[in-house]
Amino acid sequence: MYVKRRQFHFSRNRLMTGARADVGTEWGDRLGIRKSTLEEVAAAAGVSKMTVSRALRGAPDVSPETRQRVLKATEQLGYVGNQLALSLSSQRTNLVAVVVPSMSNIVFPEVLAGISTGLEGSGMQAVFGLSDYDTRKERDVIRDMLSWRPSAIIVTGLDQPEDTVKMLKSAEIPIIQIMDLDGTPIDFNVGLSHGKAGEEMARALIAAGRKRFGYIGSVLERDLRAAKRKAGFERVLLEHRLTFIGQRLGDTLSSVGLGKYLTHELLRAEPNLDCIYYSNDDMAVGGAFAGMEASRTDDILMAGFNGLELAAALPVRIATSKSPRRMIGEVAARLARGSMVTDAPSNGKITAFVPEIIGIA
Amino acid sequence: MYVKRRQFHFSRNRLMTGARADVGTEWGDRLGIRKSTLEEVAAAAGVSKMTVSRALRGAPDVSPETRQRVLKATEQLGYVGNQLALSLSSQRTNLVAVVVPSMSNIVFPEVLAGISTGLEGSGMQAVFGLSDYDTRKERDVIRDMLSWRPSAIIVTGLDQPEDTVKMLKSAEIPIIQIMDLDGTPIDFNVGLSHGKAGEEMARALIAAGRKRFGYIGSVLERDLRAAKRKAGFERVLLEHRLTFIGQRLGDTLSSVGLGKYLTHELLRAEPNLDCIYYSNDDMAVGGAFAGMEASRTDDILMAGFNGLELAAALPVRIATSKSPRRMIGEVAARLARGSMVTDAPSNGKITAFVPEIIGIA
DNA sequence: CTTGTTACCGATACCGGTATCGATAACACA
DNA sequence: TGTGTTATCGATACCGGTATCGGTAACAAG
């Protein structure tokens, strides 16, 4: 299948003549810049590859002149370095594996952006995978990730099935579970309590005089955090002898369009609601649109979750809890960075955020 | 700094006793599941590691019984495999490097999602990096990526500076430039002509009777594709002896809030516009909100670009060009997959999409 | 019984780096 | 002059896999 390889064994003599001698495929330009090896750079600089390795990494025991020669050769050959060999040899990677459920909700990209900035300057790379809210797929993705021997792994949520947890533990690297706090973390945990977020939102809305609540969400079996928010909300409703008068659950992932559609439906069925709690801001924005179309913006308040930039720009006000998504990513990244220097992760460390509720008063 | 390694040399005898014997750190559970090597699996199965390698990869010359023994040992030890060693040894990776400018605009996450699904089942992994619309940063990110010897690289746009292009070429892997088509591709090219997109939008709006145009965008020096759309739009305006009556350019990245703010400003300065072209849908949605607040939704049409789901759900109609973002990602991924089997990328292959204009008629 | 074939498996040499130890030369010091 | 010391560098053995080639046993054919 794969054609012969290793048929060119560069002899030392050959190398001594300079690696520029015989390059010239379709790709290689005449600068001779191509993926070269330490060995080639060494030959060009007239030293051993060990010395090149040292020079490039800034090791102390290399004379200034040698270092210069090596640097020049590196430049000329366009040497890039090989993380595969480096990582295999040194037994440590600069990889951070990240698994998120989805990319179509802006929340996770923002977390990734946070991770990216949090990793900046550390020389570490994020490798990401999507689970599509599917635990089986998540397990497979995690397995693939682990085969790269990342130095840390960031996963979304606390509700991984047992075999996934076992696999994670067996990797013997820091495991950073993000977003959710309601559950038992394996190792590090960065996020917020969605149960509490739901509770607080309910309390705030009730305090603001809302009495007749509806709920709109999408597939809660998959978005467990939305389900936790709803459960928290309902707990507080119950405390006040209240309940959701009506609710609608979609069967696709949350979106503005879905929120709008379900809101129209719910408003028709229950015209006397004075507040609707949504599974998140996308849905709530859709709700706001529906409210505008139905001219119900004055007597009914839509409440979501996340604090999207979009929600703040809306012509009508909606309530929401601002989740520190970027921040969660950055903190997770910092924890991952730590993994490069400390061998002993302080087991069970938790970073808890409290979302700020806005748009009510 | 890093403490001693390689101090444990498992003797063959030691291994023969079973790798479960001496595990028991804080992390290892009593199942003995931990990162083990082919050698260990081989010892447990009583064969050579070469045989294990063959068995695990489904090579033909392994007897069924041996395969079973190996599989059992693999299972028991929770062997995961080491992509680092695999890739280094076999001289090919299953990595696809992806560089996008930003994560805060939903467009790029959607491209990534497309790439992810396009890669599904191929055993390939996407490694992504952010350039923040900064060419220097882009170059550094690309260099980091290349050091992992990916089997393909996907970069955004066609306007990389010369040194970046040189670096890309020297990697001798398929280079897939996405999103933009206006320029000279290095190798593969998947996207759409933003110049034409701007032209077509202008033509459609003029055909629909719009006459008094304004423009609202953000930092166009960074978002080159938005600049190309604007240029295309202006070309057609000129053909019709028209011009932008007024325009506003923000100095931050595009967002709904920014679009709303600038629209309010522009509407104050130029109250008699009947159409505003925006750098993208986020801005246009903000414009729509401003229009609603100013009660100008009947006499002025906002036009954006992307065809976001959000735009379709809006209570007022806005015009937009639907860009096939997911599709672009999927096609790019397919091209990247191809790279694993064919050594000779068909140089210069271009996949062109034509965005559909909606929301005008 | 000798000789091919075939099926199966192991030994060995890599892949491109790093860690470790040892060697050499220059220089200081007694 | 003999002996440490220090600075600088190379040789060698890995890391954990895969590619390649060769070897052995079983069985068929001559």
Short mmCIF file of N, CA and C (backbone and C1' of nucleotides) in Angstrom, two decimals, chain D residues 2-28:
data_model
loop_
_atom_site.label_atom_id
_atom_site.label_comp_id
_atom_site.label_asym_id
_atom_site.label_seq_id
_atom_site.Cartn_x
_atom_site.Cartn_y
_atom_site.Cartn_z
P DG D 2 55.38 15.82 35.08
"O5'" DG D 2 54.23 15.80 36.19
"C5'" DG D 2 54.60 15.66 37.56
"C4'" DG D 2 53.38 15.91 38.41
"C3'" DG D 2 52.14 15.14 38.00
"O3'" DG D 2 51.47 14.69 39.18
"C1'" DG D 2 51.65 17.44 37.94
P DT D 3 50.16 13.83 39.06
"O5'" DT D 3 49.02 14.90 39.40
"C5'" DT D 3 49.10 15.66 40.60
"C4'" DT D 3 47.90 16.56 40.72
"C3'" DT D 3 46.55 15.93 40.37
"O3'" DT D 3 45.58 16.38 41.29
"C1'" DT D 3 46.86 17.84 39.07
P DG D 4 44.53 15.27 41.84
"O5'" DG D 4 43.11 15.88 41.58
"C5'" DG D 4 42.94 16.79 40.51
"C4'" DG D 4 42.46 18.13 41.08
"C3'" DG D 4 40.97 18.35 40.87
"O3'" DG D 4 40.49 19.34 41.75
"C1'" DG D 4 42.24 19.65 39.34
P DT D 5 38.90 19.54 41.96
"O5'" DT D 5 38.51 20.81 41.11
"C5'" DT D 5 39.52 21.47 40.32
"C4'" DT D 5 38.86 22.60 39.56
"C3'" DT D 5 37.38 22.43 39.27
"O3'" DT D 5 36.78 23.72 39.21
"C1'" DT D 5 38.60 22.34 37.24
P DT D 6 35.16 23.89 39.01
"O5'" DT D 6 35.09 24.42 37.51
"C5'" DT D 6 35.97 25.46 37.09
"C4'" DT D 6 35.82 25.65 35.59
"C3'" DT D 6 34.39 25.52 35.06
"O3'" DT D 6 34.11 26.65 34.25
"C1'" DT D 6 35.86 24.12 33.83
P DA D 7 32.68 26.92 33.65
"O5'" DA D 7 32.99 26.73 32.10
"C5'" DA D 7 34.19 27.27 31.55
"C4'" DA D 7 34.30 26.84 30.10
"C3'" DA D 7 32.98 26.80 29.34
"O3'" DA D 7 33.18 27.31 28.04
"C1'" DA D 7 33.99 24.67 29.28
P DT D 8 31.96 27.47 27.04
"O5'" DT D 8 32.06 26.13 26.20
"C5'" DT D 8 33.27 25.89 25.46
"C4'" DT D 8 33.22 24.51 24.85
"C3'" DT D 8 31.96 24.21 24.04
"O3'" DT D 8 32.38 24.10 22.69
"C1'" DT D 8 32.63 22.36 25.38
P DC D 9 31.26 23.92 21.56
"O5'" DC D 9 31.13 22.35 21.48
"C5'" DC D 9 32.20 21.62 20.89
"C4'" DC D 9 32.08 20.16 21.21
"C3'" DC D 9 30.94 19.42 20.51
"O3'" DC D 9 31.47 18.70 19.42
"C1'" DC D 9 31.32 18.66 22.76
P DG D 10 30.56 17.97 18.39
"O5'" DG D 10 30.78 16.44 18.75
"C5'" DG D 10 32.09 15.97 19.00
"C4'" DG D 10 32.06 14.56 19.54
"C3'" DG D 10 31.12 13.61 18.81
"O3'" DG D 10 31.77 12.34 18.70
"C1'" DG D 10 30.51 13.70 21.09
P DA D 11 31.18 11.22 17.75
"O5'" DA D 11 30.86 10.05 18.79
"C5'" DA D 11 31.74 9.82 19.89
"C4'" DA D 11 31.26 8.66 20.75
"C3'" DA D 11 30.44 7.60 20.02
"O3'" DA D 11 30.71 6.33 20.61
"C1'" DA D 11 29.08 8.69 21.66
P DT D 12 29.99 5.02 20.06
"O5'" DT D 12 28.75 4.87 21.04
"C5'" DT D 12 28.97 4.94 22.44
"C4'" DT D 12 27.66 4.82 23.19
"C3'" DT D 12 26.64 3.86 22.55
"O3'" DT D 12 26.22 2.94 23.53
"C1'" DT D 12 25.62 5.93 23.08
P DA D 13 25.29 1.73 23.12
"O5'" DA D 13 24.01 2.03 24.02
"C5'" DA D 13 24.18 2.44 25.37
"C4'" DA D 13 22.88 3.03 25.89
"C3'" DA D 13 21.63 2.19 25.56
"O3'" DA D 13 20.76 2.19 26.67
"C1'" DA D 13 21.36 4.35 24.71
P DC D 14 19.57 1.14 26.74
"O5'" DC D 14 18.58 1.51 25.54
"C5'" DC D 14 17.20 1.67 25.77
"C4'" DC D 14 16.88 3.12 26.08
"C3'" DC D 14 15.46 3.49 25.67
"O3'" DC D 14 14.65 3.58 26.83
"C1'" DC D 14 17.06 5.09 24.85
P DC D 15 13.24 2.89 26.80
"O5'" DC D 15 12.15 4.03 26.90
"C5'" DC D 15 12.41 5.41 26.98
"C4'" DC D 15 11.45 6.18 26.09
"C3'" DC D 15 10.38 5.32 25.43
"O3'" DC D 15 9.14 5.53 26.09
"C1'" DC D 15 11.48 6.76 23.83
P DG D 16 8.26 4.28 26.52
"O5'" DG D 16 7.50 3.87 25.18
"C5'" DG D 16 6.58 4.78 24.61
"C4'" DG D 16 6.26 4.34 23.20
"C3'" DG D 16 5.77 2.89 23.08
"O3'" DG D 16 4.73 2.88 22.13
"C1'" DG D 16 7.57 3.24 21.65
P DG D 17 3.67 1.70 22.17
"O5'" DG D 17 3.05 1.84 20.70
"C5'" DG D 17 3.46 0.99 19.67
"C4'" DG D 17 4.12 1.79 18.56
"C3'" DG D 17 4.25 1.04 17.25
"O3'" DG D 17 3.13 1.35 16.43
"C1'" DG D 17 6.31 2.14 17.82
P DT D 18 2.69 0.30 15.36
"O5'" DT D 18 3.80 0.48 14.22
"C5'" DT D 18 3.85 1.70 13.50
"C4'" DT D 18 4.91 1.60 12.43
"C3'" DT D 18 4.68 0.51 11.40
"O3'" DT D 18 5.10 1.01 10.14
"C1'" DT D 18 6.76 0.18 12.43
P DA D 19 4.60 0.31 8.81
"O5'" DA D 19 5.99 -0.13 8.16
"C5'" DA D 19 7.02 0.83 8.01
"C4'" DA D 19 8.24 0.20 7.38
"C3'" DA D 19 7.98 -0.86 6.33
"O3'" DA D 19 8.98 -0.73 5.33
"C1'" DA D 19 9.16 -1.83 8.13
P DT D 20 8.91 -1.57 3.99
"O5'" DT D 20 10.07 -2.62 4.22
"C5'" DT D 20 11.22 -2.21 4.95
"C4'" DT D 20 12.11 -3.39 5.22
"C3'" DT D 20 11.91 -4.58 4.26
"O3'" DT D 20 13.18 -4.99 3.79
"C1'" DT D 20 11.82 -5.31 6.50
P DC D 21 13.27 -6.02 2.56
"O5'" DC D 21 14.12 -7.18 3.24
"C5'" DC D 21 15.12 -6.84 4.20
"C4'" DC D 21 15.35 -8.02 5.12
"C3'" DC D 21 15.34 -9.37 4.39
"O3'" DC D 21 16.48 -10.11 4.77
"C1'" DC D 21 13.89 -9.43 6.24
P DG D 22 16.86 -11.44 3.94
"O5'" DG D 22 17.17 -12.43 5.14
"C5'" DG D 22 17.48 -11.92 6.43
"C4'" DG D 22 16.97 -12.89 7.48
"C3'" DG D 22 17.03 -14.36 7.03
"O3'" DG D 22 17.58 -15.12 8.09
"C1'" DG D 22 14.85 -13.83 7.77
P DG D 23 17.97 -16.65 7.85
"O5'" DG D 23 17.10 -17.38 8.95
"C5'" DG D 23 17.00 -16.83 10.27
"C4'" DG D 23 15.91 -17.56 11.03
"C3'" DG D 23 15.88 -19.06 10.75
"O3'" DG D 23 15.68 -19.76 11.96
"C1'" DG D 23 13.76 -18.10 10.25
P DT D 24 16.05 -21.35 12.01
"O5'" DT D 24 14.65 -21.97 12.40
"C5'" DT D 24 13.88 -21.34 13.42
"C4'" DT D 24 12.47 -21.88 13.36
"C3'" DT D 24 12.36 -23.38 13.04
"O3'" DT D 24 11.48 -23.98 13.95
"C1'" DT D 24 10.98 -22.14 11.59
P DA D 25 11.52 -25.58 14.16
"O5'" DA D 25 9.99 -25.94 13.91
"C5'" DA D 25 8.98 -25.10 14.47
"C4'" DA D 25 7.70 -25.32 13.72
"C3'" DA D 25 7.41 -26.79 13.38
"O3'" DA D 25 6.04 -27.06 13.64
"C1'" DA D 25 7.39 -25.49 11.41
P DA D 26 5.49 -28.54 13.66
"O5'" DA D 26 4.42 -28.47 12.50
"C5'" DA D 26 3.58 -27.33 12.40
"C4'" DA D 26 2.86 -27.37 11.06
"C3'" DA D 26 2.48 -28.79 10.60
"O3'" DA D 26 1.17 -28.77 10.07
"C1'" DA D 26 3.81 -27.73 8.96
P DC D 27 0.41 -30.16 9.82
"O5'" DC D 27 0.17 -30.06 8.26
"C5'" DC D 27 -0.06 -28.80 7.65
"C4'" DC D 27 0.36 -28.87 6.19
"C3'" DC D 27 0.08 -30.22 5.52
"O3'" DC D 27 -0.70 -30.02 4.36
"C1'" DC D 27 2.25 -29.46 5.03
P DA D 28 -1.26 -31.26 3.55
"O5'" DA D 28 -0.74 -30.91 2.10
"C5'" DA D 28 -0.87 -29.58 1.60
"C4'" DA D 28 -0.07 -29.44 0.31
"C3'" DA D 28 -0.28 -30.59 -0.68
"O3'" DA D 28 -0.37 -30.06 -2.00
"C1'" DA D 28 2.02 -30.45 -0.06
#
